[in-house]
Coordinates of C-alpha atoms and ligand atoms in Angstrom, one line a residue:
M1303 CA -186.8 -34.0 138.3
S1304 CA -185.8 -30.6 137.4
N1305 CA -186.2 -31.1 133.7
T1306 CA -189.7 -32.9 134.1
P1307 CA -192.4 -30.4 133.2
K1308 CA -195.4 -30.2 135.6
I1309 CA -198.1 -31.7 134.0
Q1310 CA -201.6 -30.9 135.3
D1311 CA -204.1 -33.9 135.4
D1312 CA -206.9 -31.4 134.0
S1313 CA -208.6 -31.5 130.6
V1314 CA -207.8 -27.9 130.5
A1315 CA -203.9 -28.4 130.9
A1316 CA -201.8 -26.7 128.1
P1317 CA -200.5 -29.2 125.9
V1318 CA -197.0 -30.9 126.2
A1319 CA -195.1 -31.9 123.0
V1320 CA -192.4 -34.3 123.5
R1321 CA -190.0 -34.7 120.9
A1322 CA -188.4 -38.1 120.8
A1323 CA -185.6 -39.9 118.6
W1324 CA -188.5 -42.6 118.3
L1325 CA -191.7 -43.3 120.0
A1326 CA -193.3 -46.8 120.5
D1327 CA -195.6 -48.9 122.6
G1328 CA -196.4 -52.4 122.9
C1329 CA -199.4 -52.4 120.3
G1330 CA -197.3 -51.7 117.4
A1331 CA -197.1 -48.0 117.4
C1332 CA -193.3 -46.9 116.1
F1333 CA -192.4 -43.7 115.1
A1334 CA -188.7 -42.6 114.4
P1335 CA -188.6 -39.7 114.9
G1336 CA -191.7 -39.2 116.8
V1337 CA -193.7 -36.6 118.7
L1338 CA -196.0 -37.4 121.7
V1339 CA -198.4 -34.7 122.7
L1340 CA -200.3 -35.0 126.0
R1341 CA -202.8 -32.7 127.7
G1342 CA -202.4 -33.6 131.3
R1343 CA -202.1 -37.3 131.3
T1344 CA -204.1 -37.9 128.4
V1345 CA -202.6 -38.5 124.6
V1346 CA -203.9 -36.2 122.5
A1347 CA -201.6 -37.1 119.4
A1348 CA -198.8 -39.6 118.8
G1349 CA -197.2 -39.9 115.5
S1350 CA -194.3 -38.7 113.1
P1351 CA -193.3 -35.1 113.3
E1352 CA -195.0 -34.6 109.9
S1353 CA -198.3 -36.1 110.9
V1354 CA -198.6 -34.6 114.4
G1355 CA -197.4 -31.0 113.0
V1356 CA -197.5 -28.4 115.5
P1357 CA -200.0 -28.4 118.2
G1358 CA -202.2 -25.1 118.7
G1359 CA -202.1 -22.7 121.4
A1360 CA -199.3 -22.3 124.0
V1361 CA -197.2 -25.6 123.9
T1362 CA -194.5 -26.7 126.1
W1363 CA -191.9 -28.5 124.0
V1364 CA -189.8 -31.4 125.7
D1365 CA -186.5 -32.3 124.1
A1366 CA -186.1 -36.2 124.0
S1367 CA -184.5 -36.3 120.9
G1368 CA -181.7 -38.5 122.0
S1369 CA -184.3 -40.9 123.7
A1370 CA -186.6 -43.4 123.3
V1371 CA -190.2 -42.5 124.5
I1372 CA -192.4 -45.3 125.7
P1373 CA -195.2 -45.8 128.2
A1374 CA -194.6 -46.3 131.7
L1375 CA -193.9 -50.0 132.7
V1376 CA -195.7 -52.7 134.9
N1377 CA -193.6 -54.8 137.1
A1378 CA -196.1 -57.9 137.7
H1379 CA -194.2 -59.8 140.2
T1380 CA -191.8 -58.4 142.8
H1381 CA -191.0 -58.8 146.3
L1382 CA -190.7 -55.4 147.9
D1383 CA -190.1 -56.4 151.2
L1384 CA -187.0 -58.3 150.4
T1385 CA -185.4 -55.0 148.9
L1386 CA -182.7 -54.4 151.7
V1387 CA -182.1 -58.2 152.5
P1388 CA -178.6 -58.8 152.4
R1389 CA -177.8 -60.7 149.3
I1390 CA -178.2 -64.5 149.9
P1391 CA -174.7 -66.3 149.1
E1392 CA -174.9 -67.8 145.6
P1393 CA -177.1 -70.8 145.9
K1394 CA -176.2 -74.1 144.6
Q1395 CA -179.8 -75.3 145.0
F1396 CA -182.8 -73.2 144.9
F1397 CA -184.3 -74.7 148.1
Q1398 CA -181.1 -73.8 149.9
W1399 CA -181.8 -70.0 148.6
L1400 CA -185.4 -70.4 150.1
G1401 CA -184.1 -71.4 153.4
G1402 CA -181.7 -68.2 153.3
V1403 CA -184.5 -65.8 152.6
R1404 CA -186.7 -67.4 155.3
S1405 CA -184.1 -66.9 157.8
A1406 CA -183.3 -63.3 156.6
R1407 CA -187.1 -62.6 156.8
L1408 CA -187.4 -63.7 160.4
S1409 CA -184.6 -61.7 161.6
M1410 CA -186.4 -58.4 160.4
T1411 CA -188.1 -56.0 162.6
A1412 CA -191.2 -54.1 161.5
D1413 CA -189.1 -51.1 160.7
D1414 CA -186.9 -53.0 158.7
V1415 CA -189.7 -54.2 156.5
R1416 CA -191.1 -50.8 156.2
Q1417 CA -187.8 -49.5 155.3
S1418 CA -187.1 -52.1 152.8
V1419 CA -190.8 -51.7 151.1
I1420 CA -190.1 -47.9 150.8
A1421 CA -186.6 -48.7 149.5
G1422 CA -188.3 -51.0 146.9
V1423 CA -191.2 -48.5 145.9
Q1424 CA -188.4 -45.9 145.0
R1425 CA -186.5 -48.6 142.8
L1426 CA -189.6 -49.0 140.8
D1427 CA -190.2 -45.4 140.5
A1428 CA -186.5 -44.9 139.1
G1429 CA -187.1 -47.6 136.8
G1430 CA -190.3 -46.1 135.3
V1431 CA -192.6 -48.5 136.7
A1432 CA -196.2 -47.3 137.2
A1433 CA -197.9 -50.4 138.1
V1434 CA -196.9 -53.4 140.1
G1435 CA -198.0 -56.9 141.5
D1436 CA -196.0 -56.9 145.0
I1437 CA -195.7 -60.2 146.9
A1438 CA -195.9 -59.0 150.7
G1439 CA -195.3 -61.3 153.8
T1440 CA -198.1 -60.6 156.2
H1441 CA -196.1 -58.2 158.2
A1442 CA -195.4 -56.1 155.1
L1443 CA -199.0 -55.8 153.7
Q1444 CA -199.9 -52.4 155.3
A1445 CA -196.5 -51.0 154.8
S1446 CA -196.7 -51.8 151.0
L1447 CA -200.1 -50.8 150.3
A1448 CA -199.3 -47.4 152.0
A1449 CA -196.0 -47.1 150.2
C1450 CA -197.2 -47.9 146.9
A1451 CA -200.2 -45.5 147.3
D1452 CA -198.0 -42.7 148.2
M1453 CA -195.9 -43.1 145.1
G1454 CA -199.0 -43.3 142.9
L1455 CA -198.6 -46.9 141.9
E1456 CA -201.3 -49.0 140.8
G1457 CA -201.8 -52.7 140.7
C1458 CA -202.0 -55.2 143.7
V1459 CA -200.3 -56.3 146.8
F1460 CA -200.6 -59.9 147.4
E1461 CA -200.5 -61.2 150.7
E1462 CA -198.3 -64.1 150.8
V1463 CA -199.3 -67.2 152.9
F1464 CA -197.7 -70.6 153.6
G1465 CA -200.1 -73.3 154.7
M1466 CA -198.7 -76.9 154.8
G1467 CA -199.1 -79.9 156.8
P1468 CA -199.9 -78.8 160.4
R1469 CA -200.3 -75.0 159.6
V1470 CA -203.3 -75.6 157.0
P1471 CA -205.9 -75.0 159.6
A1472 CA -204.3 -71.7 160.9
C1473 CA -203.8 -70.6 157.3
L1474 CA -207.5 -71.3 156.2
A1475 CA -208.9 -69.5 159.2
A1476 CA -206.8 -66.6 158.4
M1477 CA -207.6 -66.2 154.9
E1478 CA -211.5 -66.6 156.0
A1479 CA -210.8 -62.9 156.8
M1480 CA -209.5 -62.0 153.6
T1481 CA -212.8 -61.3 152.0
P1482 CA -213.0 -58.4 149.1
A1483 CA -215.1 -56.3 151.6
A1484 CA -212.4 -56.7 154.2
A1485 CA -209.7 -56.0 151.9
G1486 CA -210.1 -52.5 151.2
H1487 CA -208.6 -50.4 148.4
A1488 CA -205.6 -48.2 149.2
R1489 CA -206.6 -45.5 146.3
G1490 CA -205.1 -47.3 143.0
I1491 CA -204.0 -50.3 144.4
R1492 CA -205.8 -53.5 145.5
R1493 CA -205.1 -56.4 147.9
G1494 CA -205.0 -59.9 146.9
V1495 CA -203.7 -63.0 148.3
Q1496 CA -200.9 -65.4 147.1
P1497 CA -200.4 -68.8 148.2
H1498 CA -196.6 -69.1 148.2
A1499 CA -196.2 -72.2 145.9
P1500 CA -197.5 -75.7 145.4
Y1501 CA -194.7 -77.2 147.6
S1502 CA -195.4 -74.8 150.5
S1503 CA -199.2 -74.4 150.6
D1504 CA -201.7 -77.3 150.5
R1505 CA -204.3 -77.7 147.8
R1506 CA -207.0 -76.6 150.4
V1507 CA -205.2 -73.2 150.8
F1508 CA -205.2 -72.6 147.1
E1509 CA -208.7 -73.7 146.6
A1510 CA -209.7 -71.2 149.4
A1511 CA -207.7 -68.7 147.7
L1512 CA -209.6 -69.1 144.4
R1513 CA -212.9 -69.1 146.0
S1514 CA -212.1 -65.7 148.0
G1515 CA -212.9 -63.3 145.1
L1516 CA -209.7 -61.6 145.6
P1517 CA -206.9 -61.4 143.0
V1518 CA -204.7 -64.6 143.2
S1519 CA -201.1 -65.1 142.4
T1520 CA -198.6 -67.8 143.1
H1521 CA -195.2 -69.1 141.9
L1522 CA -195.8 -72.3 139.6
A1523 CA -193.5 -74.6 137.7
E1524 CA -190.5 -73.0 139.1
S1525 CA -188.1 -76.1 138.9
V1526 CA -188.1 -79.9 138.1
D1527 CA -187.9 -80.2 141.7
E1528 CA -191.4 -79.0 142.1
R1529 CA -192.7 -81.1 139.2
R1530 CA -190.9 -84.4 141.1
F1531 CA -192.7 -83.1 144.5
L1532 CA -196.2 -82.8 143.2
A1533 CA -195.6 -86.2 141.2
D1534 CA -194.8 -88.3 144.2
G1535 CA -194.2 -86.1 147.3
S1536 CA -190.4 -86.6 147.2
G1537 CA -187.1 -84.7 146.6
P1538 CA -185.6 -81.6 148.1
F1539 CA -188.8 -79.8 148.8
R1540 CA -189.9 -82.9 150.9
E1541 CA -186.8 -82.7 152.8
L1542 CA -187.2 -78.7 153.3
L1543 CA -190.6 -79.5 154.8
E1544 CA -189.5 -82.0 156.9
S1545 CA -186.6 -79.9 158.2
F1546 CA -189.1 -76.9 158.9
G1547 CA -191.5 -79.6 160.8
L1548 CA -194.2 -78.9 158.0
W1549 CA -194.5 -82.4 156.6
D1550 CA -197.3 -84.5 158.4
G1551 CA -198.3 -86.9 155.5
T1552 CA -201.5 -85.1 154.7
F1553 CA -200.0 -83.8 151.3
S1554 CA -201.6 -85.7 148.4
A1555 CA -199.2 -86.3 145.2
G1556 CA -200.1 -87.6 142.1
A1557 CA -200.3 -84.8 139.7
R1558 CA -198.4 -85.4 136.3
H1559 CA -197.2 -81.6 136.4
P1560 CA -197.5 -78.4 138.3
I1561 CA -200.0 -77.2 135.4
D1562 CA -202.2 -80.3 135.9
W1563 CA -202.1 -79.7 139.6
M1564 CA -203.3 -76.0 139.0
A1565 CA -205.9 -77.0 136.4
E1566 CA -207.4 -79.2 139.2
R1567 CA -207.4 -76.5 141.7
L1568 CA -209.2 -74.0 139.3
R1569 CA -211.7 -76.8 138.7
A1570 CA -212.4 -77.6 142.1
A1571 CA -212.7 -74.0 143.3
S1572 CA -215.1 -73.3 140.2
A1573 CA -217.3 -76.4 141.3
A1574 CA -217.5 -75.7 144.9
P1575 CA -220.7 -74.2 146.3
A1576 CA -220.4 -70.3 145.7
G1577 CA -217.5 -71.1 143.9
R1578 CA -215.9 -68.1 141.9
Q1579 CA -214.1 -68.7 138.7
T1580 CA -211.2 -66.6 138.8
R1581 CA -208.0 -65.9 137.3
V1582 CA -204.5 -66.7 138.7
L1583 CA -201.4 -64.9 137.9
C1584 CA -198.5 -67.4 138.1
A1585 CA -194.8 -66.3 138.2
H1586 CA -191.9 -68.4 136.5
L1587 CA -193.3 -71.3 134.7
N1588 CA -189.8 -72.3 133.7
D1589 CA -190.5 -76.1 133.5
I1590 CA -193.1 -76.4 130.8
D1591 CA -193.3 -79.4 128.6
D1592 CA -195.5 -79.6 125.5
Q1593 CA -198.4 -81.3 127.3
A1594 CA -198.4 -78.7 130.0
L1595 CA -198.1 -76.0 127.4
A1596 CA -201.4 -77.0 125.7
L1597 CA -203.2 -77.3 129.1
L1598 CA -202.0 -73.8 130.1
A1599 CA -203.5 -72.5 127.1
T1600 CA -207.1 -73.5 128.0
L1601 CA -206.9 -72.3 131.7
P1602 CA -207.5 -68.6 133.1
I1603 CA -203.9 -68.3 134.0
D1604 CA -201.7 -65.2 133.4
V1605 CA -198.0 -65.9 133.3
A1606 CA -195.5 -63.5 135.0
Y1607 CA -192.0 -64.3 133.5
C1608 CA -188.9 -63.1 135.3
P1609 CA -186.1 -63.3 133.0
R1610 CA -183.2 -62.1 135.0
A1611 CA -184.4 -64.2 137.9
S1612 CA -184.8 -67.2 135.8
E1613 CA -181.0 -66.8 134.6
F1614 CA -179.9 -66.1 138.1
F1615 CA -181.3 -69.6 139.3
G1616 CA -179.9 -71.4 136.0
H1617 CA -183.0 -71.8 134.0
A1618 CA -182.4 -71.8 130.3
G1619 CA -184.9 -72.0 127.4
H1620 CA -188.1 -70.4 128.7
R1621 CA -191.0 -71.0 126.5
Y1622 CA -192.6 -67.5 127.1
R1623 CA -192.6 -67.1 123.0
A1624 CA -194.5 -70.5 122.5
M1625 CA -196.8 -69.2 125.4
R1626 CA -197.7 -66.2 123.5
A1627 CA -198.2 -68.0 120.3
A1628 CA -200.5 -70.3 121.9
G1629 CA -202.5 -67.2 123.1
V1630 CA -201.5 -67.3 126.7
N1631 CA -200.9 -63.7 128.5
V1632 CA -197.4 -63.5 129.3
C1633 CA -196.1 -60.3 131.0
L1634 CA -192.8 -59.5 132.9
G1635 CA -191.7 -59.3 136.4
T1636 CA -188.4 -58.8 138.0
D1637 CA -188.9 -61.0 141.1
S1638 CA -187.0 -59.5 144.3
A1639 CA -183.8 -57.3 144.2
L1640 CA -181.9 -60.2 145.4
N1641 CA -181.8 -61.4 142.0
L1642 CA -181.1 -58.4 140.0
D1643 CA -178.0 -57.1 138.2
T1644 CA -179.3 -53.2 138.7
A1645 CA -178.6 -52.1 142.3
D1646 CA -180.4 -48.6 141.8
R1647 CA -183.9 -49.9 140.3
I1648 CA -186.2 -52.8 140.2
S1649 CA -187.6 -52.7 136.6
T1650 CA -189.0 -54.7 133.9
L1651 CA -187.1 -52.5 131.5
D1652 CA -183.9 -54.2 132.3
D1653 CA -185.7 -57.7 131.6
L1654 CA -187.1 -56.6 128.4
R1655 CA -183.8 -55.4 127.4
L1656 CA -182.3 -58.6 128.2
L1657 CA -185.0 -60.5 125.9
M1658 CA -184.4 -58.4 122.9
R1659 CA -180.6 -58.8 123.4
R1660 CA -180.3 -62.5 124.3
D1661 CA -183.4 -63.8 122.2
Q1662 CA -183.7 -61.3 119.5
L1663 CA -187.4 -60.3 120.7
P1664 CA -189.0 -57.5 118.4
L1665 CA -189.3 -54.3 120.5
S1666 CA -193.3 -54.2 120.0
D1667 CA -193.4 -57.7 121.5
A1668 CA -191.0 -56.8 124.5
L1669 CA -193.0 -53.7 125.0
E1670 CA -196.3 -55.3 125.2
M1671 CA -195.1 -57.9 127.6
A1672 CA -193.8 -54.9 130.0
T1673 CA -196.7 -52.8 129.6
V1674 CA -200.4 -53.9 128.2
A1675 CA -199.6 -57.7 129.1
G1676 CA -198.8 -56.7 132.7
A1677 CA -201.9 -54.3 133.1
R1678 CA -204.2 -57.3 131.9
A1679 CA -202.6 -59.5 134.4
L1680 CA -203.1 -57.1 137.2
G1681 CA -206.8 -56.1 136.3
L1682 CA -206.0 -52.6 134.9
D1683 CA -207.3 -51.0 131.8
P1684 CA -204.7 -51.8 129.1
S1685 CA -205.5 -49.0 126.9
R1686 CA -203.8 -46.6 129.8
W1687 CA -200.5 -48.3 129.0
D1688 CA -200.0 -47.7 125.2
F1689 CA -200.1 -44.6 123.0
S1690 CA -203.8 -44.8 121.6
L1691 CA -205.5 -41.6 122.2
G1692 CA -206.9 -41.2 125.6
P1693 CA -205.7 -41.4 129.2
V1694 CA -202.1 -42.9 129.8
A1695 CA -200.7 -44.2 133.1
G1696 CA -197.4 -42.6 132.7
V1697 CA -194.4 -41.8 129.9
I1698 CA -191.0 -42.4 130.3
A1699 CA -187.8 -41.5 128.1
V1700 CA -184.8 -43.8 127.6
Q1701 CA -181.6 -42.2 126.7
L1702 CA -180.1 -43.9 123.6
G1703 CA -176.5 -44.7 122.6
E1704 CA -174.5 -44.4 119.3
N1705 CA -177.1 -46.6 117.5
G1706 CA -180.4 -45.5 118.7
A1707 CA -182.4 -47.6 116.2
P1708 CA -185.5 -49.4 117.7
A1709 CA -184.1 -52.9 116.9
E1710 CA -180.7 -52.1 118.9
F1711 CA -182.8 -51.2 122.3
G1712 CA -181.8 -54.2 124.1
K1713 CA -178.2 -52.9 124.0
T1714 CA -178.9 -50.0 126.1
S1715 CA -178.4 -49.8 129.8
T1716 CA -179.6 -46.1 130.8
A1717 CA -181.9 -45.8 133.5
P1718 CA -185.2 -44.0 132.6
R1719 CA -186.6 -40.5 133.2
W1720 CA -190.1 -39.6 133.8
I1721 CA -191.9 -37.5 131.3
C1722 CA -195.3 -37.8 132.8
R1723 CA -195.7 -39.4 136.2
P1724 CA -198.2 -41.4 137.6
A1725 CA -200.9 -39.3 139.6
V1726 CA -200.8 -39.2 143.3
S1727 CA -204.2 -38.9 144.5
Ligands
ZN638 ZN1 -191.4 -64.4 143.4

């Protein structure tokens, strides 16, 4: 962007001072008006204009006096390879939508997948996102690792696996090769594994993922149909598996709730010989009762709540605030572009604004979920996602409207602009 100063990643870089209508992060800092002083990608001062004063030496001033200035964002759950898939007609049922996505994926060529991932990364960048948890189909894995690294994105690309019924042996064999040593590391972005969901990947697949030493994510407790399937093996997901030829009767039901089911997988994986205790990043958790909430708070689970995706599928009353109050790390994701109302960006900025607007969530809570909580969930240093003194992953500015008070931030809808971009190494 032409008005973005070139910031050197260098401790002797000249200071850049940003004048903001207000400056805030997810750790409670909020200054209105505010000044942020950066040297390269290091915060050297943040506060009110009076407290910061005028930095010594040659200073480049950036005028963001009509904007909020906040840390770059984390999108902990998205599917970049679905960015250019045509919208699935409004589904009556979630499992019908899943069938539509499956068909669309099967019709994509390798180049379609690569173009879709690149478009997705560009939309993350347009949304001020500097770290991502991307869920990549097997054919998208390398394209996503490369595209994310090229954009300077940090985080993790989770290779998605489906292993149910007759596919379990082949899935387990493929996962044997997914060791941390084989996974490699594309600059700032790691590789992980995602069994798609408990209704599409067998318990043995989940336990192998949890023992692998790789970062693990999944979709969990997304709908009441999932609870029903795990309880007695019935309902729409059973029908879907039968229609795909993936039901062979080896699935064992009997879990009270998807959280109980996951607790059992975590216990089994850590109890196995050479078992590792690992955290798992679980997207959605739309269907949570009191008992599941109490159990969730005891487990090594990070939650990626995708507010707009939840609304798209008609889920109401997400219990993210109760989860946070119980000590669960809840971050934000967007899920795929197919569920979003922003054609030009894939950004948790719009999800945090939704929570402020719809639920009157305080700004600092919303920012915490969109920055430091996501960093924690992706294994990144959370201190790089706030305005404490020291290195910062990135900084963005968001143009404010007539009433630019921090509490009114949910009513804004503008795209962010970069003040300090992630480093591309
Ligand atoms: Zn998802």
